[in-house]
Short mmCIF file of C-alpha atoms in Angstrom, two decimals:
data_model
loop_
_atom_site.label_atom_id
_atom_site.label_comp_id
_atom_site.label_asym_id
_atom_site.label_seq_id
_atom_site.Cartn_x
_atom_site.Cartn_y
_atom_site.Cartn_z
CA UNK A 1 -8.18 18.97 72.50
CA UNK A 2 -10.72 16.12 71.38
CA UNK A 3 -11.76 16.23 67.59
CA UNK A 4 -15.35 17.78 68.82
CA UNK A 5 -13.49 20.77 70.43
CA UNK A 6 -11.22 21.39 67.19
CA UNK A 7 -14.26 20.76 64.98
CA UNK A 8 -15.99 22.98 66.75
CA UNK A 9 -13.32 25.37 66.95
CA UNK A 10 -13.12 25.77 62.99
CA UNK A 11 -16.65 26.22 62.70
CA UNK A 12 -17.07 29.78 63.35
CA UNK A 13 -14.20 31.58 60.94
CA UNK A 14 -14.52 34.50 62.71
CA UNK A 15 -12.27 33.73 65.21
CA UNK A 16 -9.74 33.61 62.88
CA UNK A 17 -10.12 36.87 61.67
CA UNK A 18 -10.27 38.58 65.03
CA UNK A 19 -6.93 37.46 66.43
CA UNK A 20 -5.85 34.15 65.00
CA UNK A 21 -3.05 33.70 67.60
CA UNK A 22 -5.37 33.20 70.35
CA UNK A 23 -6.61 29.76 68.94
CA UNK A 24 -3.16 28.71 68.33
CA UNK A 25 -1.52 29.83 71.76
CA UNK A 26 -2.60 28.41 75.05
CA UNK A 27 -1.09 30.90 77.21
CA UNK A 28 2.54 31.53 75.48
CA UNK A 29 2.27 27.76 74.86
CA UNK A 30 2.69 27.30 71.19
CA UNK A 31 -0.29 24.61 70.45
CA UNK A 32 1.23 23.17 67.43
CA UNK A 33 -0.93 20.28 67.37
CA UNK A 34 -3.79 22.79 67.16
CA UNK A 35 -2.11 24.89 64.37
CA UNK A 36 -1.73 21.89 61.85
CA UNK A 37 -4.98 20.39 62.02
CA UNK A 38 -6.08 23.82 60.79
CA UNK A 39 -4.14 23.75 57.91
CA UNK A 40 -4.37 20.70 57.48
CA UNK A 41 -8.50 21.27 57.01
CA UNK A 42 -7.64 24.98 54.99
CA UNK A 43 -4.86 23.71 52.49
CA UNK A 44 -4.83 20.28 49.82
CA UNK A 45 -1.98 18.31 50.62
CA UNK A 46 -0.85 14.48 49.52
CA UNK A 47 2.02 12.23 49.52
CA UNK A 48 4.40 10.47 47.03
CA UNK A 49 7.36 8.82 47.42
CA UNK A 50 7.38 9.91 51.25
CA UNK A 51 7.16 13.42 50.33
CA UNK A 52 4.85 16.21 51.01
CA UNK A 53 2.99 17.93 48.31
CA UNK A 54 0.72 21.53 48.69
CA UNK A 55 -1.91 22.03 46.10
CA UNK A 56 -1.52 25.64 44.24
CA UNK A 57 -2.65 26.62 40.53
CA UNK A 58 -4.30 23.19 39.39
CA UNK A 59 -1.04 21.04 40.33
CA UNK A 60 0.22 19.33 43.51
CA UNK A 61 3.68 20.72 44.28
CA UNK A 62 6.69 19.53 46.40
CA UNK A 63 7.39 23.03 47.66
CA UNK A 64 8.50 23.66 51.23
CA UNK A 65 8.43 27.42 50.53
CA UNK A 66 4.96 27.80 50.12
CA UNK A 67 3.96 25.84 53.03
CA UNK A 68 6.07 27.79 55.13
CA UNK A 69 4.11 30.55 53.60
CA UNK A 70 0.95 29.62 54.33
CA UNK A 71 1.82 29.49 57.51
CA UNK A 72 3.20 32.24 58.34
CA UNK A 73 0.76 34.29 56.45
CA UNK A 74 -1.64 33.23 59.45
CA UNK A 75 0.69 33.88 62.32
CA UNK A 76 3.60 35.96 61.02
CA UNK A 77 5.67 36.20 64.43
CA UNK A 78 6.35 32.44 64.76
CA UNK A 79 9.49 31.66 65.85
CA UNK A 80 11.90 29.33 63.66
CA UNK A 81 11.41 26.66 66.07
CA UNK A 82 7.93 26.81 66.04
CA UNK A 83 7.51 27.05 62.42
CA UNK A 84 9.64 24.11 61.71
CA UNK A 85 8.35 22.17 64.43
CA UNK A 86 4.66 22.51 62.84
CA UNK A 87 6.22 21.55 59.51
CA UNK A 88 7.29 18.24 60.93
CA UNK A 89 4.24 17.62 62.68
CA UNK A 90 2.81 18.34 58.85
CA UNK A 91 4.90 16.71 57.07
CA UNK A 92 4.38 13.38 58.80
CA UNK A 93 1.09 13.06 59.17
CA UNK A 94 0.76 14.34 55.06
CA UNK A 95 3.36 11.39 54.38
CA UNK A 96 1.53 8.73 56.86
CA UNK A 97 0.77 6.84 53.64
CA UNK A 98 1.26 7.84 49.78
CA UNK A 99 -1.64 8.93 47.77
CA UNK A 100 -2.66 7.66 44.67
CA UNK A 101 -1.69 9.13 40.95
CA UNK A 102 -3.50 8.25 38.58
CA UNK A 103 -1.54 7.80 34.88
CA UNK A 104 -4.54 8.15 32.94
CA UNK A 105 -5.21 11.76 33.88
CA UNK A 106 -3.29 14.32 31.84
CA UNK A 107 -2.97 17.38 33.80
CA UNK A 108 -3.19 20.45 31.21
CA UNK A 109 -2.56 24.58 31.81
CA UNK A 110 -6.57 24.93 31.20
CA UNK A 111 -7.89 21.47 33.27
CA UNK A 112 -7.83 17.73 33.09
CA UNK A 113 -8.02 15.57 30.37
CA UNK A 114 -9.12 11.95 32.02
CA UNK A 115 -7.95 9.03 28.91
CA UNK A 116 -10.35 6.34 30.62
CA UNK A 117 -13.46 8.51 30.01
CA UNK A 118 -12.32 10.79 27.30
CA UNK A 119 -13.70 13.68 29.34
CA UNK A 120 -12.01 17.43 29.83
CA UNK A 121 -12.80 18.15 33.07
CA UNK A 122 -11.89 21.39 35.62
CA UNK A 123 -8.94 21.58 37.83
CA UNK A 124 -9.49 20.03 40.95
CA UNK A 125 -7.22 19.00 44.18
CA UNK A 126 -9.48 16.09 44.38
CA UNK A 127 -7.14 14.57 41.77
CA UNK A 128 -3.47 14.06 42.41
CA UNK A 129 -1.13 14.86 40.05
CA UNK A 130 2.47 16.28 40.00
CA UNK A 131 3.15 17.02 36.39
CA UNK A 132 1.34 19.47 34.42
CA UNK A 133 1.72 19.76 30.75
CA UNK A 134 3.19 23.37 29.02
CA UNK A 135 0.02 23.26 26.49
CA UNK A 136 -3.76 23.94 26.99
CA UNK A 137 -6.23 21.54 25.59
CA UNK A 138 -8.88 22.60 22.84
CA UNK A 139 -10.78 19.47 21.18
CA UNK A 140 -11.03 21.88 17.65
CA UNK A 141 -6.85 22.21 17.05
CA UNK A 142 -5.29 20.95 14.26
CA UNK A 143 -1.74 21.99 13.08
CA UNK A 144 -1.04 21.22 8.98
CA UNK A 145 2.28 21.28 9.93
CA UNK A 146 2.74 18.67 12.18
CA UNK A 147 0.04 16.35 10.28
CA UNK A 148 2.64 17.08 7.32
CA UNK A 149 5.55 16.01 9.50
CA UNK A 150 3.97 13.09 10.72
CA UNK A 151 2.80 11.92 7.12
CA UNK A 152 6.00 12.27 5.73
CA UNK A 153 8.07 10.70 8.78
CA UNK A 154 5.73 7.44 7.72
CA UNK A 155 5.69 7.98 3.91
CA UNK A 156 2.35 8.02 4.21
CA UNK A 157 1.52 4.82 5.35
CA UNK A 158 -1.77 5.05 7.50
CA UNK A 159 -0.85 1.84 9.78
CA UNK A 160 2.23 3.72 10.65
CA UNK A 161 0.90 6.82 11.25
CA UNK A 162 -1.33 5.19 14.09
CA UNK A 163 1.31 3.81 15.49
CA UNK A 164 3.47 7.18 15.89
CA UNK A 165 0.67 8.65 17.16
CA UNK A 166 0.20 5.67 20.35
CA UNK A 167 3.95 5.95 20.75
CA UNK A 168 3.39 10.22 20.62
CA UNK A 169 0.55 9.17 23.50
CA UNK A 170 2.58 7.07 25.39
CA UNK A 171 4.63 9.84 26.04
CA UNK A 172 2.64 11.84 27.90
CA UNK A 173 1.12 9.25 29.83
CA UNK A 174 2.33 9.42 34.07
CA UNK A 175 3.35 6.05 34.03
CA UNK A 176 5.48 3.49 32.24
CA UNK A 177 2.64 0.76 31.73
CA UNK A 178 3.67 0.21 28.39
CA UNK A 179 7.39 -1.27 29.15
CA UNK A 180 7.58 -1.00 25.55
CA UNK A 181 11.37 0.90 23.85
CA UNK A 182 10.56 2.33 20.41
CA UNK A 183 13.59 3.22 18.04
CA UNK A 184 12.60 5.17 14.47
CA UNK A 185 15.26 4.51 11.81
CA UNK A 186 15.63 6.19 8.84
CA UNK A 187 18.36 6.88 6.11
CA UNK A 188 20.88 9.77 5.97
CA UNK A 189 21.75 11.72 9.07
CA UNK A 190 18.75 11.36 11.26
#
């Protein structure tokens, strides 16, 4: 089919509803091609480090599983064959070329938290990330416990305080742009 016809074909969702294996099937012909440009236009997926990565719950996953799924939640009779042979077409075309990640975009249970622009901002699967952070983000949180740990880690000593705290944010950073080792001594049995 030319991009027109497909393009055309995914206009109307209706046709998807009433009998989705027609579109798919030319005859008893299996139109594979056919089947992953559709989910290739329904689901998010992106690449890294040659591997394939679906978009589910404000996080880009590597999980086979659910793509398998997906598909056969549209057409639940496929054969194994067919199924994996649609995965392959999928997965190389996803891993043609790897998308980018960006480090400075902490990926939270409640959203995004973007370091360049110190903005909060929704979950999207315009942005690529594979990590998501156990902890949701709220600007008004402050723990006197852990300001008391951190205080008396430095002995009170402002300078070193801020520096914990970059080393603390360097931590949860996706990347390793800092190329920096940091070793805290102290006395006793630390």
């Amino acid at each position: 089919l030319k991009d027109a016809e497909i393009d055309k074909m995914f206009d109307d969702n209706d046709i998807f509803d009433k009998g989705k294996e027609l579109v798919f099937f030319k005859g008893k012909q299996f139109q594979h091609n056919v089947f992953v440009d559709w989910i290739l236009k329904t689901y998010n997926f992106k690449s890294y480090g040659r591997e394939m990565y679906i978009y589910t719950n404000g996080i880009y996953e590597k999980n086979p599983d659910e793509i398998y799924r997906k598909m056969l939640e549209q057409i639940p009779n496929l054969k194994k064959s067919q199924l994996m042979e649609a995965y392959e077409n999928l997965r190389l075309r996803v891993t043609a070329k790897d998308d980018y990640i960006d480090p400075m975009i902490i990926n939270v249970k409640n959203g995004l938290y973007d370091l360049r622009n110190n903005k909060f901002l929704d979950h999207t699967p315009d942005v690529f990330t594979i990590n998501q952070l156990n902890c949701v983000y709220n600007p008004n949180t402050y723990c006197n416990a852990v300001d008391y740990m951190l205080n008396s880690l430095v002995q009170g000593k402002k300078s070193k305080r801020r520096l914990l705290e970059q080393v603390l944010g360097f931590l949860v950073i996706g990347d390793c742009i800092v190329q920096s080792a940091f070793v805290l001594l102290g006395q006793g049995a630390n």
